[in-house]
mmCIF file of C-alpha atoms in Angstrom:
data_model
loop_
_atom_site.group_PDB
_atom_site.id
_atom_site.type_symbol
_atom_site.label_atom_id
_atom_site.label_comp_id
_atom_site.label_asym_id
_atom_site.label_seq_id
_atom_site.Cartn_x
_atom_site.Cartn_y
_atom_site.Cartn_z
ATOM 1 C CA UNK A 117 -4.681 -15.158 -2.294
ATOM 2 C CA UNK A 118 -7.458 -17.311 -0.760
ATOM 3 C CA UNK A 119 -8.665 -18.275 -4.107
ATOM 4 C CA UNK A 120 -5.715 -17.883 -6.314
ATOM 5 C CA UNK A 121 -5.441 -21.895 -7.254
ATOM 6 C CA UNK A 122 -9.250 -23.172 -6.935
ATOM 7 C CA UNK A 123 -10.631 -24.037 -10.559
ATOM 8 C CA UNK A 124 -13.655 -21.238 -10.136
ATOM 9 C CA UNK A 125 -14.478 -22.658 -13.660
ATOM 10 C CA UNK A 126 -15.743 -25.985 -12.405
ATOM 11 C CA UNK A 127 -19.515 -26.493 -12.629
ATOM 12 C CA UNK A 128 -19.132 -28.027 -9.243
ATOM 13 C CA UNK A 129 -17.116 -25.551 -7.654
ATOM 14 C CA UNK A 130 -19.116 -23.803 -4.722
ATOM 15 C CA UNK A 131 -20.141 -20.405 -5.986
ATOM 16 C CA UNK A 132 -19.010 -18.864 -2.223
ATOM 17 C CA UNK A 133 -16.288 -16.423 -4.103
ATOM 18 C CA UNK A 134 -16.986 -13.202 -6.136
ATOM 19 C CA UNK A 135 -15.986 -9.555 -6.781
ATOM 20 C CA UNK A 136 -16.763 -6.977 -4.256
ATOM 21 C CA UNK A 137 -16.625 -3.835 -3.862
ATOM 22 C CA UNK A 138 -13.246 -2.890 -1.613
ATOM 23 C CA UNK A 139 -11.356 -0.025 -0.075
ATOM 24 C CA UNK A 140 -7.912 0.938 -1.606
ATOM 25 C CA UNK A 141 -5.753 2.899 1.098
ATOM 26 C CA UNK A 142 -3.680 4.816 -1.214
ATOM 27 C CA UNK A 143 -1.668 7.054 1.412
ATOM 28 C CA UNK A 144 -1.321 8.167 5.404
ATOM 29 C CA UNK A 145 -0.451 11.753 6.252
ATOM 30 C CA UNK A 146 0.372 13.716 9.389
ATOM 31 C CA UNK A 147 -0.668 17.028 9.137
ATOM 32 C CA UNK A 148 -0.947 20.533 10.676
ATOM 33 C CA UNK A 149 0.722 19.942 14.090
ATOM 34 C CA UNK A 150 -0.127 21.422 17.215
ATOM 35 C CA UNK A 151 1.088 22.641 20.640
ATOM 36 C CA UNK A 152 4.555 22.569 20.679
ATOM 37 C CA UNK A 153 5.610 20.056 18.515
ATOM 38 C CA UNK A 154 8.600 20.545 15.992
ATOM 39 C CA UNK A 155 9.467 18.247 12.536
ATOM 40 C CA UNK A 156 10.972 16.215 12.126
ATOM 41 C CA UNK A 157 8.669 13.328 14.535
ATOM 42 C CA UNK A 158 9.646 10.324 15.362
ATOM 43 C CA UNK A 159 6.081 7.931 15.093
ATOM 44 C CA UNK A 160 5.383 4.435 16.438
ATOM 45 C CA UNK A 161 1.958 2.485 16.748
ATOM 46 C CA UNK A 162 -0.701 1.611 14.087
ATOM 47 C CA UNK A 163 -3.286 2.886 12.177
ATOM 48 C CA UNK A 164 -5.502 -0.837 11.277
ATOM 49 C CA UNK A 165 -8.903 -1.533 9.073
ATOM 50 C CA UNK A 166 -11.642 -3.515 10.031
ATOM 51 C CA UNK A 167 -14.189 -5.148 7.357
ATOM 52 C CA UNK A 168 -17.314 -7.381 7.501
ATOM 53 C CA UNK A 169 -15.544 -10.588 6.498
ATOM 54 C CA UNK A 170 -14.110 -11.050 9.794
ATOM 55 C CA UNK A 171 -13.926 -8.151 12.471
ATOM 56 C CA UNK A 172 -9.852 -8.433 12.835
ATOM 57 C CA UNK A 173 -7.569 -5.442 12.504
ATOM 58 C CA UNK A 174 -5.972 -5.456 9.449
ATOM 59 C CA UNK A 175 -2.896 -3.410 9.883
ATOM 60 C CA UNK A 176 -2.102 -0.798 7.237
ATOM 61 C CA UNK A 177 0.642 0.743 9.522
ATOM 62 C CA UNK A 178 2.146 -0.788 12.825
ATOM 63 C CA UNK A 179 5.698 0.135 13.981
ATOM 64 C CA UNK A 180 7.208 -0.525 17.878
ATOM 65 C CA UNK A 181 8.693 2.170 19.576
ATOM 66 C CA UNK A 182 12.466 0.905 18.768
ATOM 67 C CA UNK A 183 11.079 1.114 15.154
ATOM 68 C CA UNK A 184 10.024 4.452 14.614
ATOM 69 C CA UNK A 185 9.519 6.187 11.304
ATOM 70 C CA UNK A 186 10.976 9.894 11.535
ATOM 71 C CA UNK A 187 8.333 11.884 9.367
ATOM 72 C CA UNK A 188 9.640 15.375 8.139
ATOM 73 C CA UNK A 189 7.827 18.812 7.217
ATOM 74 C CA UNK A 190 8.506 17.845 3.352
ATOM 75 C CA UNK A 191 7.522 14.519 3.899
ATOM 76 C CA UNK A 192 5.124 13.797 6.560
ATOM 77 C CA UNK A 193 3.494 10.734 5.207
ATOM 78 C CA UNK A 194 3.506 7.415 6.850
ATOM 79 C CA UNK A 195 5.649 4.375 5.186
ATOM 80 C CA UNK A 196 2.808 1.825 4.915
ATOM 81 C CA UNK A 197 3.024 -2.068 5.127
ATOM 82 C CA UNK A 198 -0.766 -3.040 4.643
ATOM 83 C CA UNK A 199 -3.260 -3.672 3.808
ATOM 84 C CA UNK A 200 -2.288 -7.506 3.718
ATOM 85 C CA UNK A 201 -5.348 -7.851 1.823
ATOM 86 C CA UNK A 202 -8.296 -6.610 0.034
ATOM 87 C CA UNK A 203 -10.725 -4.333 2.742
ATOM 88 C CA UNK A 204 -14.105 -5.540 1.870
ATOM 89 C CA UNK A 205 -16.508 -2.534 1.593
ATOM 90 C CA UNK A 206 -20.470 -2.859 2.007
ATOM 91 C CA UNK A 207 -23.538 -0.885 3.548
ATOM 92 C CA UNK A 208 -22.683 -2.239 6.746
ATOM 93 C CA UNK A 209 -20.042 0.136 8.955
ATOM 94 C CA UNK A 210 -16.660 -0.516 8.925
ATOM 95 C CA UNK A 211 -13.810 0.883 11.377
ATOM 96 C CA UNK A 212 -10.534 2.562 10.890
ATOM 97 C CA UNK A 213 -8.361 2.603 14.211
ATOM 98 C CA UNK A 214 -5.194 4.805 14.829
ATOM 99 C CA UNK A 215 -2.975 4.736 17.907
ATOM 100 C CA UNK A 216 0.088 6.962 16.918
ATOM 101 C CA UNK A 217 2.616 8.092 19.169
ATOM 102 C CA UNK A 218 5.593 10.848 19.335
ATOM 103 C CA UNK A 219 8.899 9.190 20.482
ATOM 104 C CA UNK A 220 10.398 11.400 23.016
ATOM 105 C CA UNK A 221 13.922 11.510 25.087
ATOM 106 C CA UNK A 222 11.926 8.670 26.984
ATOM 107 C CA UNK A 223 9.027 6.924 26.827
ATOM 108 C CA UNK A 224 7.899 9.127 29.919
ATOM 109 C CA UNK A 225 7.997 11.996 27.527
ATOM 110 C CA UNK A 226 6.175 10.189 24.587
ATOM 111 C CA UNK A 227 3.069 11.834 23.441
ATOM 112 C CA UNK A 228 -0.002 10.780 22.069
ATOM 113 C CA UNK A 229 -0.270 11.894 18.313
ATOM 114 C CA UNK A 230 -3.705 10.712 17.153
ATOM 115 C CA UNK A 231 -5.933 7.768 18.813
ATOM 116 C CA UNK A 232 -9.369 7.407 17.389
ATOM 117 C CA UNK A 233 -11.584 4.878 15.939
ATOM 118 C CA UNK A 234 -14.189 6.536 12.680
ATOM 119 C CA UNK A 235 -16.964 4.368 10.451
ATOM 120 C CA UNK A 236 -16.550 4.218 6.464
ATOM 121 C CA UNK A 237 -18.970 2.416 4.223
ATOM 122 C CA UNK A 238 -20.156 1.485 0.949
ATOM 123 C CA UNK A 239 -20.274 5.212 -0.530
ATOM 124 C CA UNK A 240 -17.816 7.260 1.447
ATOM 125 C CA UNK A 241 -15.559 9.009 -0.978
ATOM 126 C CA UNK A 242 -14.165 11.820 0.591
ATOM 127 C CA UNK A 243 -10.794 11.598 2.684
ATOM 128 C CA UNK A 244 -10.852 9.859 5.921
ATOM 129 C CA UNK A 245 -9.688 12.840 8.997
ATOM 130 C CA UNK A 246 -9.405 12.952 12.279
ATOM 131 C CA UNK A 247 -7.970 16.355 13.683
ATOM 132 C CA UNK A 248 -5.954 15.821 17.172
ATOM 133 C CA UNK A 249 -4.915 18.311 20.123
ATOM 134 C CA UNK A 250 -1.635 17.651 17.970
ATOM 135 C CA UNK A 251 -2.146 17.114 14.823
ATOM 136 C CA UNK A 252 -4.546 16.226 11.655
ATOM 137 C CA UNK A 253 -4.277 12.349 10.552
ATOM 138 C CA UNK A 254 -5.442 12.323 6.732
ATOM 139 C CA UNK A 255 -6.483 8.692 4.788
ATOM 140 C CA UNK A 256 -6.249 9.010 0.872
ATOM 141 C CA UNK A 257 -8.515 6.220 -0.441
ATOM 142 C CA UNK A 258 -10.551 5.299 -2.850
ATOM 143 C CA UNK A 259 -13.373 2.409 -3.782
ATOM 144 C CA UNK A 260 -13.051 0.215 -6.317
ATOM 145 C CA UNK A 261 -16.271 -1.796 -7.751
ATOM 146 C CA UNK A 262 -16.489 -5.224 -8.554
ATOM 147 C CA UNK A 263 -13.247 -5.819 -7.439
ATOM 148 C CA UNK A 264 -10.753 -8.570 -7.221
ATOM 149 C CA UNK A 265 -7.897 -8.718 -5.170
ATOM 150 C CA UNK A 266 -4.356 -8.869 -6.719
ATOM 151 C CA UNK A 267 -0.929 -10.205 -4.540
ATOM 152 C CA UNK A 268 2.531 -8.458 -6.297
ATOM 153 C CA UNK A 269 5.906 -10.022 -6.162
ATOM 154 C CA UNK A 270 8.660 -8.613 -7.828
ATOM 155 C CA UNK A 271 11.955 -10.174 -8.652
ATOM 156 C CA UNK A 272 15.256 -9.619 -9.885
ATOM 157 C CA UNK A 273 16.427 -12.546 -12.165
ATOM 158 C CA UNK A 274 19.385 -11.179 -14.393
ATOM 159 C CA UNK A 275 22.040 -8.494 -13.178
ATOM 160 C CA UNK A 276 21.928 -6.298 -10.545
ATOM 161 C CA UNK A 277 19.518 -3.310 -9.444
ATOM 162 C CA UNK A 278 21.796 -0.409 -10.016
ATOM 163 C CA UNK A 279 23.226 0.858 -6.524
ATOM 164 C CA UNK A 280 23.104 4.565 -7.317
ATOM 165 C CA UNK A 281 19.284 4.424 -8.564
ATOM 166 C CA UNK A 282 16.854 6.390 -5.927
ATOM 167 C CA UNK A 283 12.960 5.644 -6.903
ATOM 168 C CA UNK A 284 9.744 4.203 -6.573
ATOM 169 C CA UNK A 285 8.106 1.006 -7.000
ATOM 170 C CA UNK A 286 4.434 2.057 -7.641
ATOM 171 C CA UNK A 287 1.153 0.379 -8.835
ATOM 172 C CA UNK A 288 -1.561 2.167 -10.623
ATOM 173 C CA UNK A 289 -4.628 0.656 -12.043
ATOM 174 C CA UNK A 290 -6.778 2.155 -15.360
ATOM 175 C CA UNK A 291 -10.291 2.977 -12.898
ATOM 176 C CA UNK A 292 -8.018 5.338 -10.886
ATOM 177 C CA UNK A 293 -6.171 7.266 -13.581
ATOM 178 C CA UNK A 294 -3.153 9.286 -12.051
ATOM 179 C CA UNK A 295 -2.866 7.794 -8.604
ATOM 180 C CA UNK A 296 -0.007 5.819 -7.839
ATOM 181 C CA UNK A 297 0.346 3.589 -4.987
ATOM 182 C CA UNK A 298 3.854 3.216 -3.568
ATOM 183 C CA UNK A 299 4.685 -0.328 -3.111
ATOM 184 C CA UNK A 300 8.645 0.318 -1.843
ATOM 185 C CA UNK A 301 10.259 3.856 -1.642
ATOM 186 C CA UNK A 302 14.334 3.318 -2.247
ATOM 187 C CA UNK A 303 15.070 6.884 -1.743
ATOM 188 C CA UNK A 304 17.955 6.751 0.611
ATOM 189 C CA UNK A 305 18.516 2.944 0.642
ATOM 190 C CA UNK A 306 19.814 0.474 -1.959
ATOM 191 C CA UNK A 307 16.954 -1.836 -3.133
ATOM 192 C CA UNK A 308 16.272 -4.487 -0.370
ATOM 193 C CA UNK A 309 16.733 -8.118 -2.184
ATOM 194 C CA UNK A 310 16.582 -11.213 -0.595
ATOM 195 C CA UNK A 311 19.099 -13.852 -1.728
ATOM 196 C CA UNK A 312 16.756 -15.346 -4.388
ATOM 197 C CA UNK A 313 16.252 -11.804 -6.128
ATOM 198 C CA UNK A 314 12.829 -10.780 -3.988
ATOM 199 C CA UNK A 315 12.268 -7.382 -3.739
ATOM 200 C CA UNK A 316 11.230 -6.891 -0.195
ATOM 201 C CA UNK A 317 8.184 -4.795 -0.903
ATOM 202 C CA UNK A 318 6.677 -2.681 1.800
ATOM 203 C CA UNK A 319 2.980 -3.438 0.273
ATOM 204 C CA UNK A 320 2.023 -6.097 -1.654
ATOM 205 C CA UNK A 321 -1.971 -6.007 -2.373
ATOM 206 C CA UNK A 322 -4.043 -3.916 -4.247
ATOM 207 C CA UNK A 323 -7.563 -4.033 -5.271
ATOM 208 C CA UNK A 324 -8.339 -4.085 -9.008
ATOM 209 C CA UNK A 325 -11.413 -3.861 -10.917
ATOM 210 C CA UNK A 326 -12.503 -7.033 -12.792
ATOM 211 C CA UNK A 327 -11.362 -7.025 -16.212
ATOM 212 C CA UNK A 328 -9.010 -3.935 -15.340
ATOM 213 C CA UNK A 329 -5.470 -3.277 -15.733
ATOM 214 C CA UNK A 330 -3.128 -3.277 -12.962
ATOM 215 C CA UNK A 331 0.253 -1.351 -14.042
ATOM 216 C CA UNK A 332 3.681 -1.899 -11.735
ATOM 217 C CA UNK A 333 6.046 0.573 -12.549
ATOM 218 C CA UNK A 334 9.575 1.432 -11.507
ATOM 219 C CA UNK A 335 9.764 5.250 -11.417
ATOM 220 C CA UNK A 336 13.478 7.355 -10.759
ATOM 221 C CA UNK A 337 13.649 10.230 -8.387
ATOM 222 C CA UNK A 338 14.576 13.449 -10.523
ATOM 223 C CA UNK A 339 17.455 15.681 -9.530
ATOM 224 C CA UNK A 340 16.594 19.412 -7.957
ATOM 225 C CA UNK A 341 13.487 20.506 -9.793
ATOM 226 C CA UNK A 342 13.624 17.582 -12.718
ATOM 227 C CA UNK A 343 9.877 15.554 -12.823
ATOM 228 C CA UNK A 344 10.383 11.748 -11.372
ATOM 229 C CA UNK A 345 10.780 9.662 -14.939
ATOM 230 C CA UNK A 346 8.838 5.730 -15.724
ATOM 231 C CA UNK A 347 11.634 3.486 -16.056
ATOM 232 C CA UNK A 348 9.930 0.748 -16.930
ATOM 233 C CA UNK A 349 6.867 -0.921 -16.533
ATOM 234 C CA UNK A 350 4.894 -3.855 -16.526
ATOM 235 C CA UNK A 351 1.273 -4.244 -17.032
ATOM 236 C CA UNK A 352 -1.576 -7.147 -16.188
ATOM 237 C CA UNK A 353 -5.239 -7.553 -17.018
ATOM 238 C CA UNK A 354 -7.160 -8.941 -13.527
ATOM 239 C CA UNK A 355 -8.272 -12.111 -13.078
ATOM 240 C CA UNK A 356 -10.528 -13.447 -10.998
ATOM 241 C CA UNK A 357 -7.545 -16.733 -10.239
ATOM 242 C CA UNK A 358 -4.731 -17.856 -11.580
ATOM 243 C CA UNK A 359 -1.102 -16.376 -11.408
ATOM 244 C CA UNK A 360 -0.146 -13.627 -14.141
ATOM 245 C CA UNK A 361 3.455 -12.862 -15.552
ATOM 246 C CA UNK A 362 5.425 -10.338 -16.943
ATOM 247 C CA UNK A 363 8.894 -8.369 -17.219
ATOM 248 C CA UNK A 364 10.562 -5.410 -16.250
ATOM 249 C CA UNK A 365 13.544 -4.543 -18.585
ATOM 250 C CA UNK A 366 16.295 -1.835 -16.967
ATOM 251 C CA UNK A 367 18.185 -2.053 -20.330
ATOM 252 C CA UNK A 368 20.450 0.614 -19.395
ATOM 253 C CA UNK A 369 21.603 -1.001 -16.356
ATOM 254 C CA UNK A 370 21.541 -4.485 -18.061
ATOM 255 C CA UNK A 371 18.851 -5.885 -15.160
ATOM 256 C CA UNK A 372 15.894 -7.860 -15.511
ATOM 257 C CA UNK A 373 12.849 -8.212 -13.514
ATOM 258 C CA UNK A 374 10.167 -10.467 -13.236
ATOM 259 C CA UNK A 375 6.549 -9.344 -11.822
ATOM 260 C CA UNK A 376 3.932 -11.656 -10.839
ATOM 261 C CA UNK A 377 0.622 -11.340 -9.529
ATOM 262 C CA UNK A 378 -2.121 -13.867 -7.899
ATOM 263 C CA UNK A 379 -5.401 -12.963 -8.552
ATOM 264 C CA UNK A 380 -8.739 -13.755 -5.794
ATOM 265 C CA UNK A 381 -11.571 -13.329 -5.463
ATOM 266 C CA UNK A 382 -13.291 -12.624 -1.777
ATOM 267 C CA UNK A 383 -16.154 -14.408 0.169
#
């Protein structure tokens, strides 16, 4: 959101912002375990990004041991929180850093699940892997070109989100047809609203291409075998500033949402 509010219009506005090319995490999965272990696991620690902009870690997952996320056979990918925003992507190497532990009885029994550090550039397209004496840690990504980088907010501003309603908050984007990046999974847990409507969203940014469309969608769970349905959407064309606007009707359970997004460039 850097440059969400400069005037990048301005003849005398320093030309130090543009698109770049960035890396979209789209999911984290723990696969093929090893030597004795048994679903479901119980996982703490972080997996983290570094770009060229400035060498930090730039958590896409990061949970304390009190905080564990208990991954299951059926569903052994990790809940993500990050990126916080857009992972800048050139010729130069880049780093992706995991430090993932097994809760045990104790923390004397806690095992190490995956701990590595691997390169990605400008041009790496296949998934990111690192295979463990325990386990196989898979990143699902993809580039995006000429990207800017887009800040989501969602929130509730007439009636209630339904109680009963088990689903997905997603965002998909027109380069990347078919992908859908979860930005809250309300499965087992009523939707998590702050007082003033906010959805609290487990990820917020996404990278878009410039002139793209960015799509948020609310999706519902189906029942047994039943496909997960689109309950409603809203969609955005990127911007390289400014704040966009739109709605999300629920018009069966008489609710109203409002989706914004703050558009940036990078430098």
């Amino acid at each position: 959101m850097r440059f969400t509010n400069e005037n990048i219009n301005d003849p005398n506005y320093p030309r130090l912002a543009c698109t770049m090319a960035t890396l979209q995490t789209v999911s984290v999965q723990v696969k093929e375990i090893t030597d004795g272990l048994h679903w479901p696991l119980d996982v703490y620690g972080f997996v983290a990004v570094r770009d060229v902009v400035d060498r930090k870690r730039i958590m896409v997952f990061n949970r304390e041991r009190d905080d564990y996320q208990r991954i299951t056979e059926q569903d052994s990918y990790l809940t993500l929180t990050g990126p916080t925003r857009g992972v800048v992507m050139t010729i130069d190497p880049s780093y992706l850093e995991a430090k993932l532990k097994v809760r045990g009885a104790t923390e004397s029994e806690d095992k190490d699940l995956s701990k590595f550090a691997k390169t990605y550039r400008l041009g790496c397209y296949l998934p990111i892997k690192h295979t463990s004496k325990l386990c196989t840690l898979e990143l699902q990504h993809y580039t995006v070109c000429s990207s800017v980088e887009a800040t989501i907010r969602v929130q509730v501003i007439e009636g209630q989100f339904p109680r009963d309603f088990c689903g997905v908050l997603t965002a998909s984007t027109d380069s990347e047809s078919g992908v859908m990046i979860s930005l809250l999974d309300f499965s087992s847990d009523e939707l998590p609203v702050d007082a003033d409507g906010s959805v609290k969203l487990s990820r917020q940014v996404v990278s878009v291409k410039k002139g793209g469309n960015l799509k948020v969608s609310v999706w519902q769970h189906g029942v047994g075998e039943e496909e997960d349905q689109e309950i409603t959407a809203a969609s955005f064309v990127a911007k390289e500033a400014e704040t966009s606007t739109n709605y999300m009707p629920m018009k069966k359970w008489k609710c109203w949402m409002e989706v914004s997004v703050a558009w940036s460039l990078f430098s």
